[in-house]
Coordinates of N, CA and C in Angstrom, one line a residue:
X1 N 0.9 -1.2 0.0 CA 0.0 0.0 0.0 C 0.9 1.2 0.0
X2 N 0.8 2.0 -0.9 CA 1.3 3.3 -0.9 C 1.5 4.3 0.3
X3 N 2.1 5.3 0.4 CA 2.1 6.1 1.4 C 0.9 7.1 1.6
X4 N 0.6 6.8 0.0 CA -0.6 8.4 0.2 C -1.9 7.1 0.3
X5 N -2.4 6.6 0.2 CA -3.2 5.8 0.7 C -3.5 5.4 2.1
X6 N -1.8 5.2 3.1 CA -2.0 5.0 4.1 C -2.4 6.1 4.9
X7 N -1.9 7.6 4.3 CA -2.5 8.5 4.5 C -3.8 8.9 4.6
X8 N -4.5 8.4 3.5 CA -5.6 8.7 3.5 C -7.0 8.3 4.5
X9 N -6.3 6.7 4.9 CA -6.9 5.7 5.5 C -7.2 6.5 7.0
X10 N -5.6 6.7 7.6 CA -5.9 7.7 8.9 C -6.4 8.8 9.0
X11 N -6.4 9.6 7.9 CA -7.0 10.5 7.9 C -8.6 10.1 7.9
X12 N -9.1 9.4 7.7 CA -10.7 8.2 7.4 C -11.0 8.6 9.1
X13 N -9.9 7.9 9.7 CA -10.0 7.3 11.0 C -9.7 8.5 12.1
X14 N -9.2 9.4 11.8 CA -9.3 10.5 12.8 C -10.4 11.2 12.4
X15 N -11.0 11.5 11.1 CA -11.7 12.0 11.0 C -13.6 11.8 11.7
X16 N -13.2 10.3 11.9 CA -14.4 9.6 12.5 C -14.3 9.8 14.1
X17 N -13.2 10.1 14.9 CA -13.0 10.2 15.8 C -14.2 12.1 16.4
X18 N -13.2 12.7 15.6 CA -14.4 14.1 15.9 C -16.2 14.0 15.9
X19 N -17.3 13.2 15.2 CA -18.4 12.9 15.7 C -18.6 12.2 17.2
X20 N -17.6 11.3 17.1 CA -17.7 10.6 18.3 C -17.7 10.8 20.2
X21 N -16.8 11.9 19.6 CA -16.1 12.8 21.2 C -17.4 14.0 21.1
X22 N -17.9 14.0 22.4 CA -18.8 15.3 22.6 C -17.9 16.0 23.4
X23 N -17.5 17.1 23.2 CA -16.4 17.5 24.5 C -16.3 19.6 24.6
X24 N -17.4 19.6 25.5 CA -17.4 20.7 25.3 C -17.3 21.7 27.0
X25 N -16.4 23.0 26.1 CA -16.3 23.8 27.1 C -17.8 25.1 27.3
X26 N -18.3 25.0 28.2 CA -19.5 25.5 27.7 C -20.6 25.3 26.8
X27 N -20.6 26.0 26.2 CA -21.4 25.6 24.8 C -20.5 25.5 23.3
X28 N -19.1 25.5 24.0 CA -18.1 25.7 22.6 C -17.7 24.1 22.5
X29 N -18.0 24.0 21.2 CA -17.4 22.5 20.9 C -15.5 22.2 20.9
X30 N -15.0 21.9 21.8 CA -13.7 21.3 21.6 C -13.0 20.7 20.0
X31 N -13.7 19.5 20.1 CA -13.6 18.7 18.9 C -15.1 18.7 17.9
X32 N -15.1 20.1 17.3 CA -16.5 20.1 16.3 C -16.8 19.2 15.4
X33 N -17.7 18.8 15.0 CA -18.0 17.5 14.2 C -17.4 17.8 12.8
X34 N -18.0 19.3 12.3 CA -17.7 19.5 11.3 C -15.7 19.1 10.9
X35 N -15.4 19.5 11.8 CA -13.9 19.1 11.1 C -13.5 17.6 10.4
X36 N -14.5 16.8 11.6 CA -14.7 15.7 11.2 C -15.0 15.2 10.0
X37 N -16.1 15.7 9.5 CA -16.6 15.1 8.5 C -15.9 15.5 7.1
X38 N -14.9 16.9 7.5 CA -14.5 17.7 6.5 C -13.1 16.5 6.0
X39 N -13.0 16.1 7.3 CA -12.0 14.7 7.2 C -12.0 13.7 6.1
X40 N -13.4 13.2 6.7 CA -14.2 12.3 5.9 C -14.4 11.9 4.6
X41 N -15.0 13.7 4.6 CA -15.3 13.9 3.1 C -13.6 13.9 2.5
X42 N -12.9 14.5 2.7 CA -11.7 14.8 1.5 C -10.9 13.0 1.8
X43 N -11.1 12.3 2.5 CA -10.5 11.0 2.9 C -11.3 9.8 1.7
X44 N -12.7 10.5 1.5 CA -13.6 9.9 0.9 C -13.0 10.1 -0.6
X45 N -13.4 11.4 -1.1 CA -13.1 11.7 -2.5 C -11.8 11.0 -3.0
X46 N -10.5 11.2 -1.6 CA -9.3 10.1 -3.0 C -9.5 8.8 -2.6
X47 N -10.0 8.1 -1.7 CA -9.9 6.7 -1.7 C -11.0 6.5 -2.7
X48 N -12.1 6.5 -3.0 CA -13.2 6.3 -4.0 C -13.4 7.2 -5.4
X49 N -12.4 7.5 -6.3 CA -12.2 7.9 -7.2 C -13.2 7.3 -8.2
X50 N -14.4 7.6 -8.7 CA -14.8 6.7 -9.8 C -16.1 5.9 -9.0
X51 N -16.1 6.1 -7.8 CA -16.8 4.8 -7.0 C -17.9 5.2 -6.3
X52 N -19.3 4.3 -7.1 CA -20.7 5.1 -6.6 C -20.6 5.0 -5.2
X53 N -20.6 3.8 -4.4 CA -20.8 4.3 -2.8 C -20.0 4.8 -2.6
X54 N -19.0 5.2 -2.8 CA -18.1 6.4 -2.1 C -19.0 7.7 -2.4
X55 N -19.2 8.1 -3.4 CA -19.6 9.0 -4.0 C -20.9 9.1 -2.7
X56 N -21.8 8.9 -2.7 CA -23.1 8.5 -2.1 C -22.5 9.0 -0.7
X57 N -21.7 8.1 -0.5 CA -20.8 8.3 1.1 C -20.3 10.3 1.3
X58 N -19.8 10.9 0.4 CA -19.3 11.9 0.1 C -20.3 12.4 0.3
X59 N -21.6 12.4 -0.2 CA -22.4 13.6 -0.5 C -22.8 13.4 1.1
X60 N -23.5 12.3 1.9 CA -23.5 12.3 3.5 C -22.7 13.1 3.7
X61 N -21.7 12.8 3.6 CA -20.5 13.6 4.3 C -20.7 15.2 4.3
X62 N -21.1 15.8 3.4 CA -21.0 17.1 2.5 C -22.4 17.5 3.4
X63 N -23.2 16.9 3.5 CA -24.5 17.3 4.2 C -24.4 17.2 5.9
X64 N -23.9 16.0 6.4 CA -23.5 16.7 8.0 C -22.7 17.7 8.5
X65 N -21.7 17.6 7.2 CA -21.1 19.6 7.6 C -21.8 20.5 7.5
X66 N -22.7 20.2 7.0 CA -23.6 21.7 6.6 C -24.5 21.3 8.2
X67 N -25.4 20.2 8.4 CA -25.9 19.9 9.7 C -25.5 20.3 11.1
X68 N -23.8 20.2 11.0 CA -22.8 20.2 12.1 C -22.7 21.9 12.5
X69 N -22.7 22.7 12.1 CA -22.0 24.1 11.8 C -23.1 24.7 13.4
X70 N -24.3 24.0 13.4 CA -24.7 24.9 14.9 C -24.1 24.3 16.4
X71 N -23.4 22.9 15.8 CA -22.4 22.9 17.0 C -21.7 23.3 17.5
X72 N -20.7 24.5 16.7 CA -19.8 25.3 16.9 C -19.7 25.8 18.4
X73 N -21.4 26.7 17.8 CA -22.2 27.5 18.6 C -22.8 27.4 20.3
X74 N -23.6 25.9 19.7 CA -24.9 25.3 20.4 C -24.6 23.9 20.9
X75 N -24.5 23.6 21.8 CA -24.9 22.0 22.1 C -25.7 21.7 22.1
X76 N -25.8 20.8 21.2 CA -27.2 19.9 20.3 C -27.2 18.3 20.9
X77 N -26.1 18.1 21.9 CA -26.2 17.2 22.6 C -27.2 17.1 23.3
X78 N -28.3 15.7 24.2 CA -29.1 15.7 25.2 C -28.5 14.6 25.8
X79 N -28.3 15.6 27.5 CA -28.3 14.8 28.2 C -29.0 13.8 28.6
X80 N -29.0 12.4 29.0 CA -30.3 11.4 29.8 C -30.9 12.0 30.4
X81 N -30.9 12.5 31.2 CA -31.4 13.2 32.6 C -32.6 14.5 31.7
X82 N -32.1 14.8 30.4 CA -33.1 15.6 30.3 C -34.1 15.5 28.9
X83 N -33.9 14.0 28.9 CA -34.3 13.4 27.4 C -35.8 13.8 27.4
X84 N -36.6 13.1 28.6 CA -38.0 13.7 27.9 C -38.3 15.2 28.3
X85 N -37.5 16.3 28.4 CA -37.7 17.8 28.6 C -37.0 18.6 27.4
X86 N -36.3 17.4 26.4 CA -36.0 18.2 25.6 C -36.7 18.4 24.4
X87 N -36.5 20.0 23.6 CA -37.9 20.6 22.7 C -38.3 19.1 21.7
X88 N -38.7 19.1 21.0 CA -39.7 18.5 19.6 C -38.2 18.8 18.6
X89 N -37.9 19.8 18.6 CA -37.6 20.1 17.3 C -35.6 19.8 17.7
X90 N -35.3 19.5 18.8 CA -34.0 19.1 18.8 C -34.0 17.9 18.9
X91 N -34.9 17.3 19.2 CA -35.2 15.4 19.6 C -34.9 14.9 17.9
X92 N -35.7 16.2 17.1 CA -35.9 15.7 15.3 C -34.1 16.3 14.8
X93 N -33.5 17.0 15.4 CA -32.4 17.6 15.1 C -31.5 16.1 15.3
X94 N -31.1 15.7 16.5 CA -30.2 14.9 17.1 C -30.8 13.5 16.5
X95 N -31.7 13.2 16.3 CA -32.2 11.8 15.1 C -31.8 11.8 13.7
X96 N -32.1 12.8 13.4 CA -31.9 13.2 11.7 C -30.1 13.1 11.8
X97 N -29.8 14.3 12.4 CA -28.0 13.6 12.2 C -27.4 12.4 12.4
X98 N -28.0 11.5 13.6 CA -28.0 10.1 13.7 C -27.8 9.2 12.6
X99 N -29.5 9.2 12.3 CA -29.5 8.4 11.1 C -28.1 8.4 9.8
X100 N -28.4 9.9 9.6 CA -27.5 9.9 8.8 C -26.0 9.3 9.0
X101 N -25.3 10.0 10.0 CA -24.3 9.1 10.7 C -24.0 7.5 10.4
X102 N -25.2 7.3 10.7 CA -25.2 5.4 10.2 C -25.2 5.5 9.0
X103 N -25.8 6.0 8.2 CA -26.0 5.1 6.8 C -24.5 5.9 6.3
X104 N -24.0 6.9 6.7 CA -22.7 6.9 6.0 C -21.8 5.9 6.9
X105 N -21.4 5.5 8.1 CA -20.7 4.7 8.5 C -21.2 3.2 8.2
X106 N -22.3 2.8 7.4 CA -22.7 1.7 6.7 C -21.8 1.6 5.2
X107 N -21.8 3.0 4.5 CA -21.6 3.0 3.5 C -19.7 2.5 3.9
X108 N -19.2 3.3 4.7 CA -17.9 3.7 4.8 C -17.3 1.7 5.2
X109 N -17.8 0.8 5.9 CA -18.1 -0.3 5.9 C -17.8 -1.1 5.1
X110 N -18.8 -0.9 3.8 CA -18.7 -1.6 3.2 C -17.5 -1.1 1.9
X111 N -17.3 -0.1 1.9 CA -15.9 0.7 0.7 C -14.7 0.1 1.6
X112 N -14.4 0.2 2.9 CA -13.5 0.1 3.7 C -12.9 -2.3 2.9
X113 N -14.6 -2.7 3.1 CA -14.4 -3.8 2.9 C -13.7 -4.4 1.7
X114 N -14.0 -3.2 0.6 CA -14.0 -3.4 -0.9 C -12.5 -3.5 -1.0
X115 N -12.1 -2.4 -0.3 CA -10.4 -2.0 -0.2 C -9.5 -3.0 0.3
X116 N -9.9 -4.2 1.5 CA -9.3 -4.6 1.9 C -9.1 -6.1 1.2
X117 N -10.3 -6.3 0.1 CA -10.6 -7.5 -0.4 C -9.5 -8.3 -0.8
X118 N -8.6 -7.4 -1.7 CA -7.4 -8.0 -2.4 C -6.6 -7.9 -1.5
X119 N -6.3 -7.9 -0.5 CA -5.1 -7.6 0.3 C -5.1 -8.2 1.6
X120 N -6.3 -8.1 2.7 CA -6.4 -8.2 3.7 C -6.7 -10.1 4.1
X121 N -6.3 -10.1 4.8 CA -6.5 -11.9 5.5 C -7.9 -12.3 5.8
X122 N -8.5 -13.4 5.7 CA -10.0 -13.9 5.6 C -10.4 -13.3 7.2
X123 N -9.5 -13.6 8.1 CA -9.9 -13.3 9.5 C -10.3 -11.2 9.4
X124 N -9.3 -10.6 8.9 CA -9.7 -9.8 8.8 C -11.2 -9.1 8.4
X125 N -11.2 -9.6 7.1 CA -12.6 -9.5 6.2 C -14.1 -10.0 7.1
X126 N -13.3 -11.1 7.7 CA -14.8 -11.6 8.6 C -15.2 -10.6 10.0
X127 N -13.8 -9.5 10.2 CA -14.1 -9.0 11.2 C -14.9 -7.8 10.8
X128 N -14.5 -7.0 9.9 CA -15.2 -6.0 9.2 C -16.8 -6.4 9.3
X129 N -17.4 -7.8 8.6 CA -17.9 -7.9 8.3 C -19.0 -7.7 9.8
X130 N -18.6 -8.9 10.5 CA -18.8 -9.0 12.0 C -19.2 -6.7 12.8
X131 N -18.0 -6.5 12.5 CA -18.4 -4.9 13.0 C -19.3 -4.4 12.4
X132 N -19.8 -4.4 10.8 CA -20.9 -3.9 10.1 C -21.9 -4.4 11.2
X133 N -22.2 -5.7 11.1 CA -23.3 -5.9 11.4 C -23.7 -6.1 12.8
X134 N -22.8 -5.8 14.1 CA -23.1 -5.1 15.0 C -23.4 -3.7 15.4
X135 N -22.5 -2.8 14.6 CA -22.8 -1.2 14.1 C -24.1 -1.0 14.1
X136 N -24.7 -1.6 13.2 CA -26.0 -1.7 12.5 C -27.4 -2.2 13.5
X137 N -27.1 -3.2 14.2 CA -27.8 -3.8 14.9 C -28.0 -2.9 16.1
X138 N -26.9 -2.5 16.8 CA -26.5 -1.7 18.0 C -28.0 -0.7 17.7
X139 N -27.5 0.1 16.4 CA -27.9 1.8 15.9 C -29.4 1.6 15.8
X140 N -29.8 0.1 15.3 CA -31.6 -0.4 14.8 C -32.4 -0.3 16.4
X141 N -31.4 -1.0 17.5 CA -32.6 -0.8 18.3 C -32.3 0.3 19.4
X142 N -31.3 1.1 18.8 CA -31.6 2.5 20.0 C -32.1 3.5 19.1
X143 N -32.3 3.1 17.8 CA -34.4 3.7 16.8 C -35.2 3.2 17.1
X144 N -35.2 2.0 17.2 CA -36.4 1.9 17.8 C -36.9 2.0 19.3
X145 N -35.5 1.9 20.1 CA -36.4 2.4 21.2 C -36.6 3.5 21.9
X146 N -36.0 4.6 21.2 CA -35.9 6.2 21.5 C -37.6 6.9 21.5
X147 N -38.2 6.4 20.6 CA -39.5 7.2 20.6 C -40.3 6.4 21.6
X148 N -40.4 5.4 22.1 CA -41.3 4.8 23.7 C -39.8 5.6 24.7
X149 N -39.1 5.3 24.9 CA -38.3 6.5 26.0 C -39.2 7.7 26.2
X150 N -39.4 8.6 25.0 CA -39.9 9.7 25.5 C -41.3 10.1 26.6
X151 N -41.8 8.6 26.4 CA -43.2 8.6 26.9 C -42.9 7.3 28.1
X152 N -41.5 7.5 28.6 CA -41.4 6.3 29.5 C -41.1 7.2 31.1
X153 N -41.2 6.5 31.9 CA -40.6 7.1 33.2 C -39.2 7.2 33.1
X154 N -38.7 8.2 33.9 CA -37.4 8.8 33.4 C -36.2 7.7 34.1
X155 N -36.8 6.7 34.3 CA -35.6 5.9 35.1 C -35.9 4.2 33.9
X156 N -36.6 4.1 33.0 CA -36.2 3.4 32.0 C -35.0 4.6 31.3
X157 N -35.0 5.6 31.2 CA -33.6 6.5 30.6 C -32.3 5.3 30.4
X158 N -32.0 4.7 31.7 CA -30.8 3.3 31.7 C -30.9 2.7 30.4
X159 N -31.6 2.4 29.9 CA -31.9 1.7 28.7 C -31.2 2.1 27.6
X160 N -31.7 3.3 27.6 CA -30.9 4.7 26.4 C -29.7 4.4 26.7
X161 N -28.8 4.5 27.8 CA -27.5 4.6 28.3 C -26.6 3.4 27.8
X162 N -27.3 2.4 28.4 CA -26.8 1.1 27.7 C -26.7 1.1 26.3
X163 N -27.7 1.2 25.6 CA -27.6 1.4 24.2 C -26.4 2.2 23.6
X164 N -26.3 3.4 24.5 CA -25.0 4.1 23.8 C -24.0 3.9 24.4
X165 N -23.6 3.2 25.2 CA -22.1 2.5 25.9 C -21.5 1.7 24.3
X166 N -22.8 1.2 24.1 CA -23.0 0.2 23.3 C -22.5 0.5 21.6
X167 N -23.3 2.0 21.5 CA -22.5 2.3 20.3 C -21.5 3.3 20.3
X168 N -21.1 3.8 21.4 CA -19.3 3.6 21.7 C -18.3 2.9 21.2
X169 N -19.3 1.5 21.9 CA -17.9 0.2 21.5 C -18.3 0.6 19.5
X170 N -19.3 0.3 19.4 CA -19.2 0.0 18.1 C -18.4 1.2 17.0
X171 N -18.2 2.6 17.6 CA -17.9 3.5 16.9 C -16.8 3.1 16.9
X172 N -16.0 2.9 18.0 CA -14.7 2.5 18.1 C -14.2 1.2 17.2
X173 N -14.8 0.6 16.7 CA -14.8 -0.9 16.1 C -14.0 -0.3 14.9
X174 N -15.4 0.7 14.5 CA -15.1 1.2 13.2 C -14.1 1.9 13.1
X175 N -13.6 2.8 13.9 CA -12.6 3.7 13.6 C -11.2 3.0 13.6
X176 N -11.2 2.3 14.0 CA -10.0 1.0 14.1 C -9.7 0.4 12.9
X177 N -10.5 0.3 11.9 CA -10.7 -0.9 10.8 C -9.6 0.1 9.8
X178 N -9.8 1.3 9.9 CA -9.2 2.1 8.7 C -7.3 2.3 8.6
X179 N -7.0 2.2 10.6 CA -5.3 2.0 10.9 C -5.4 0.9 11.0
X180 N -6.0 -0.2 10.9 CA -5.6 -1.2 10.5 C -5.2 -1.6 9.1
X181 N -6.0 -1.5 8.5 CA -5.9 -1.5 7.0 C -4.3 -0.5 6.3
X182 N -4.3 0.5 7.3 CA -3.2 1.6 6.5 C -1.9 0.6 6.9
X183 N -2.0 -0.6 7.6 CA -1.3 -1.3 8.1 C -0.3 -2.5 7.0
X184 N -1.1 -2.3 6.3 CA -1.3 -4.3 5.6 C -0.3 -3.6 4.1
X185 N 0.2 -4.4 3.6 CA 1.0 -4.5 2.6 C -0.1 -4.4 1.5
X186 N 0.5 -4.0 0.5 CA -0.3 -4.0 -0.8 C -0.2 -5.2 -1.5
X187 N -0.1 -6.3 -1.0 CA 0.0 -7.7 -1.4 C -1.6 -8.8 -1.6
X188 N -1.3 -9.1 -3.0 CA -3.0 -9.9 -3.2 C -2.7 -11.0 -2.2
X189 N -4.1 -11.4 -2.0 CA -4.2 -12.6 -1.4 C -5.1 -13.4 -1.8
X190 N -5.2 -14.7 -2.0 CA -6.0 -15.5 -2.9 C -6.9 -15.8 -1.4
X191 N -8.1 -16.0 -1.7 CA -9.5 -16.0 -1.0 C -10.0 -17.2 -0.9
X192 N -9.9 -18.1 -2.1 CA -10.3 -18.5 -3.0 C -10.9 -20.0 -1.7
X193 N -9.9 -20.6 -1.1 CA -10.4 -21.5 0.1 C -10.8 -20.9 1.7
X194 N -11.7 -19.8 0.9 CA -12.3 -18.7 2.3 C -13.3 -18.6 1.7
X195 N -14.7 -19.4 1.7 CA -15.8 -18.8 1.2 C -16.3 -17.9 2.0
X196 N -16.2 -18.1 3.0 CA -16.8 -16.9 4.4 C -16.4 -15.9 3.8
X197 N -15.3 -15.6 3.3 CA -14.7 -14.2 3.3 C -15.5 -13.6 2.1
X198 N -16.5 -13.8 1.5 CA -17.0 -13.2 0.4 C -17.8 -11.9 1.0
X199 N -18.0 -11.1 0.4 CA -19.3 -9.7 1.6 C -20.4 -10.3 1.2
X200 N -20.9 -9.6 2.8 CA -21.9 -9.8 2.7 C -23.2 -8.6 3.0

Protein backbone atom coordinates (compact mmCIF):
# COMPACT_ATOMS: atom_id res chain seq x y z
CA UNK A 1 0.00 0.00 0.00
CA UNK A 2 1.26 3.33 -0.89
CA UNK A 3 2.10 6.11 1.35
CA UNK A 4 -0.65 8.42 0.21
CA UNK A 5 -3.21 5.78 0.71
CA UNK A 6 -1.99 4.98 4.12
CA UNK A 7 -2.53 8.50 4.55
CA UNK A 8 -5.62 8.71 3.53
CA UNK A 9 -6.95 5.74 5.53
CA UNK A 10 -5.87 7.71 8.88
CA UNK A 11 -7.05 10.46 7.87
CA UNK A 12 -10.65 8.23 7.40
CA UNK A 13 -9.96 7.29 11.03
CA UNK A 14 -9.25 10.48 12.78
CA UNK A 15 -11.69 12.00 10.99
CA UNK A 16 -14.38 9.62 12.51
CA UNK A 17 -13.00 10.24 15.78
CA UNK A 18 -14.41 14.10 15.86
CA UNK A 19 -18.37 12.91 15.69
CA UNK A 20 -17.74 10.58 18.34
CA UNK A 21 -16.11 12.78 21.19
CA UNK A 22 -18.76 15.34 22.57
CA UNK A 23 -16.44 17.46 24.47
CA UNK A 24 -17.44 20.73 25.33
CA UNK A 25 -16.27 23.78 27.08
CA UNK A 26 -19.50 25.51 27.72
CA UNK A 27 -21.39 25.65 24.82
CA UNK A 28 -18.11 25.70 22.57
CA UNK A 29 -17.37 22.46 20.93
CA UNK A 30 -13.67 21.31 21.56
CA UNK A 31 -13.62 18.75 18.91
CA UNK A 32 -16.54 20.15 16.28
CA UNK A 33 -17.95 17.54 14.21
CA UNK A 34 -17.72 19.47 11.33
CA UNK A 35 -13.94 19.05 11.12
CA UNK A 36 -14.71 15.66 11.21
CA UNK A 37 -16.65 15.14 8.47
CA UNK A 38 -14.53 17.66 6.53
CA UNK A 39 -12.00 14.65 7.17
CA UNK A 40 -14.16 12.30 5.92
CA UNK A 41 -15.25 13.91 3.14
CA UNK A 42 -11.67 14.82 1.48
CA UNK A 43 -10.47 10.98 2.93
CA UNK A 44 -13.59 9.86 0.92
CA UNK A 45 -13.07 11.71 -2.49
CA UNK A 46 -9.34 10.13 -2.99
CA UNK A 47 -9.94 6.70 -1.75
CA UNK A 48 -13.19 6.25 -4.03
CA UNK A 49 -12.20 7.88 -7.22
CA UNK A 50 -14.84 6.65 -9.79
CA UNK A 51 -16.80 4.78 -7.00
CA UNK A 52 -20.74 5.05 -6.57
CA UNK A 53 -20.78 4.27 -2.82
CA UNK A 54 -18.07 6.40 -2.06
CA UNK A 55 -19.57 9.05 -4.02
CA UNK A 56 -23.09 8.51 -2.10
CA UNK A 57 -20.84 8.33 1.09
CA UNK A 58 -19.30 11.87 0.05
CA UNK A 59 -22.41 13.61 -0.54
CA UNK A 60 -23.47 12.26 3.50
CA UNK A 61 -20.52 13.65 4.33
CA UNK A 62 -21.01 17.06 2.47
CA UNK A 63 -24.55 17.25 4.16
CA UNK A 64 -23.54 16.72 8.01
CA UNK A 65 -21.09 19.56 7.62
CA UNK A 66 -23.64 21.73 6.58
CA UNK A 67 -25.89 19.94 9.66
CA UNK A 68 -22.80 20.17 12.07
CA UNK A 69 -22.04 24.12 11.80
CA UNK A 70 -24.71 24.90 14.92
CA UNK A 71 -22.41 22.90 17.00
CA UNK A 72 -19.83 25.31 16.91
CA UNK A 73 -22.22 27.51 18.58
CA UNK A 74 -24.95 25.33 20.38
CA UNK A 75 -24.91 22.00 22.07
CA UNK A 76 -27.17 19.87 20.26
CA UNK A 77 -26.18 17.16 22.59
CA UNK A 78 -29.11 15.67 25.18
CA UNK A 79 -28.30 14.77 28.20
CA UNK A 80 -30.34 11.37 29.82
CA UNK A 81 -31.42 13.21 32.65
CA UNK A 82 -33.12 15.58 30.31
CA UNK A 83 -34.26 13.42 27.41
CA UNK A 84 -37.96 13.69 27.86
CA UNK A 85 -37.73 17.84 28.55
CA UNK A 86 -35.99 18.21 25.57
CA UNK A 87 -37.87 20.61 22.70
CA UNK A 88 -39.71 18.48 19.65
CA UNK A 89 -37.59 20.10 17.30
CA UNK A 90 -33.99 19.05 18.85
CA UNK A 91 -35.23 15.38 19.60
CA UNK A 92 -35.91 15.66 15.32
CA UNK A 93 -32.37 17.60 15.07
CA UNK A 94 -30.18 14.87 17.08
CA UNK A 95 -32.15 11.76 15.13
CA UNK A 96 -31.89 13.21 11.70
CA UNK A 97 -27.99 13.63 12.16
CA UNK A 98 -28.03 10.14 13.74
CA UNK A 99 -29.54 8.40 11.10
CA UNK A 100 -27.52 9.90 8.81
CA UNK A 101 -24.30 9.06 10.68
CA UNK A 102 -25.22 5.41 10.22
CA UNK A 103 -26.01 5.13 6.76
CA UNK A 104 -22.73 6.93 6.00
CA UNK A 105 -20.73 4.67 8.54
CA UNK A 106 -22.74 1.73 6.72
CA UNK A 107 -21.59 2.96 3.50
CA UNK A 108 -17.90 3.68 4.83
CA UNK A 109 -18.08 -0.34 5.94
CA UNK A 110 -18.66 -1.62 3.19
CA UNK A 111 -15.95 0.72 0.66
CA UNK A 112 -13.50 0.11 3.75
CA UNK A 113 -14.39 -3.82 2.89
CA UNK A 114 -14.02 -3.37 -0.86
CA UNK A 115 -10.39 -1.96 -0.24
CA UNK A 116 -9.34 -4.58 1.91
CA UNK A 117 -10.63 -7.47 -0.41
CA UNK A 118 -7.45 -7.97 -2.44
CA UNK A 119 -5.05 -7.62 0.27
CA UNK A 120 -6.44 -8.21 3.70
CA UNK A 121 -6.48 -11.87 5.47
CA UNK A 122 -10.02 -13.92 5.58
CA UNK A 123 -9.92 -13.25 9.50
CA UNK A 124 -9.73 -9.77 8.85
CA UNK A 125 -12.63 -9.51 6.22
CA UNK A 126 -14.79 -11.55 8.63
CA UNK A 127 -14.14 -8.96 11.18
CA UNK A 128 -15.24 -5.99 9.24
CA UNK A 129 -17.93 -7.86 8.34
CA UNK A 130 -18.85 -9.01 11.99
CA UNK A 131 -18.42 -4.90 13.04
CA UNK A 132 -20.88 -3.91 10.14
CA UNK A 133 -23.31 -5.89 11.40
CA UNK A 134 -23.10 -5.13 15.05
CA UNK A 135 -22.85 -1.24 14.14
CA UNK A 136 -26.02 -1.74 12.46
CA UNK A 137 -27.76 -3.84 14.87
CA UNK A 138 -26.53 -1.68 18.00
CA UNK A 139 -27.87 1.81 15.88
CA UNK A 140 -31.55 -0.35 14.78
CA UNK A 141 -32.56 -0.77 18.33
CA UNK A 142 -31.60 2.49 19.99
CA UNK A 143 -34.37 3.67 16.83
CA UNK A 144 -36.40 1.91 17.79
CA UNK A 145 -36.41 2.39 21.24
CA UNK A 146 -35.93 6.16 21.46
CA UNK A 147 -39.55 7.22 20.60
CA UNK A 148 -41.31 4.82 23.69
CA UNK A 149 -38.33 6.50 26.04
CA UNK A 150 -39.86 9.74 25.50
CA UNK A 151 -43.16 8.62 26.86
CA UNK A 152 -41.41 6.35 29.53
CA UNK A 153 -40.55 7.06 33.24
CA UNK A 154 -37.44 8.76 33.44
CA UNK A 155 -35.56 5.89 35.06
CA UNK A 156 -36.18 3.41 32.03
CA UNK A 157 -33.55 6.46 30.62
CA UNK A 158 -30.75 3.35 31.67
CA UNK A 159 -31.92 1.66 28.68
CA UNK A 160 -30.93 4.70 26.42
CA UNK A 161 -27.49 4.60 28.29
CA UNK A 162 -26.81 1.05 27.67
CA UNK A 163 -27.62 1.42 24.23
CA UNK A 164 -25.01 4.07 23.84
CA UNK A 165 -22.11 2.46 25.85
CA UNK A 166 -23.03 0.23 23.34
CA UNK A 167 -22.54 2.33 20.32
CA UNK A 168 -19.33 3.60 21.65
CA UNK A 169 -17.89 0.20 21.51
CA UNK A 170 -19.23 -0.05 18.06
CA UNK A 171 -17.94 3.49 16.90
CA UNK A 172 -14.67 2.54 18.11
CA UNK A 173 -14.80 -0.92 16.06
CA UNK A 174 -15.13 1.19 13.16
CA UNK A 175 -12.61 3.73 13.65
CA UNK A 176 -10.04 0.99 14.10
CA UNK A 177 -10.71 -0.91 10.84
CA UNK A 178 -9.22 2.06 8.71
CA UNK A 179 -5.33 1.96 10.92
CA UNK A 180 -5.57 -1.20 10.50
CA UNK A 181 -5.91 -1.49 6.99
CA UNK A 182 -3.15 1.61 6.53
CA UNK A 183 -1.29 -1.28 8.10
CA UNK A 184 -1.32 -4.31 5.64
CA UNK A 185 1.01 -4.49 2.56
CA UNK A 186 -0.35 -3.98 -0.79
CA UNK A 187 -0.05 -7.65 -1.35
CA UNK A 188 -3.04 -9.86 -3.24
CA UNK A 189 -4.18 -12.57 -1.42
CA UNK A 190 -6.01 -15.54 -2.88
CA UNK A 191 -9.47 -16.01 -0.96
CA UNK A 192 -10.27 -18.46 -2.98
CA UNK A 193 -10.38 -21.47 0.09
CA UNK A 194 -12.35 -18.71 2.26
CA UNK A 195 -15.75 -18.84 1.18
CA UNK A 196 -16.79 -16.91 4.38
CA UNK A 197 -14.71 -14.20 3.29
CA UNK A 198 -16.97 -13.17 0.39
CA UNK A 199 -19.34 -9.67 1.56
CA UNK A 200 -21.89 -9.84 2.74
Amino acid sequence: MNPSMRSTLRRLGWGLVFPLVDLHLGSFDVLPDMIGYIMILMALGQLGAGDGGFKLASWLAAVLIFLSLPQLVIKTSIDIKQLTAAPLGMQAYVQGTAILHALLAYLIFRRLYTIARPIAPPEMLDDIVTRRKLYMAVFAAQLIFYPFLLNLDESWSVLLLIIGILMFVAELLLIRIPFRLSHLRNTPIDHDDNPGAAPQ
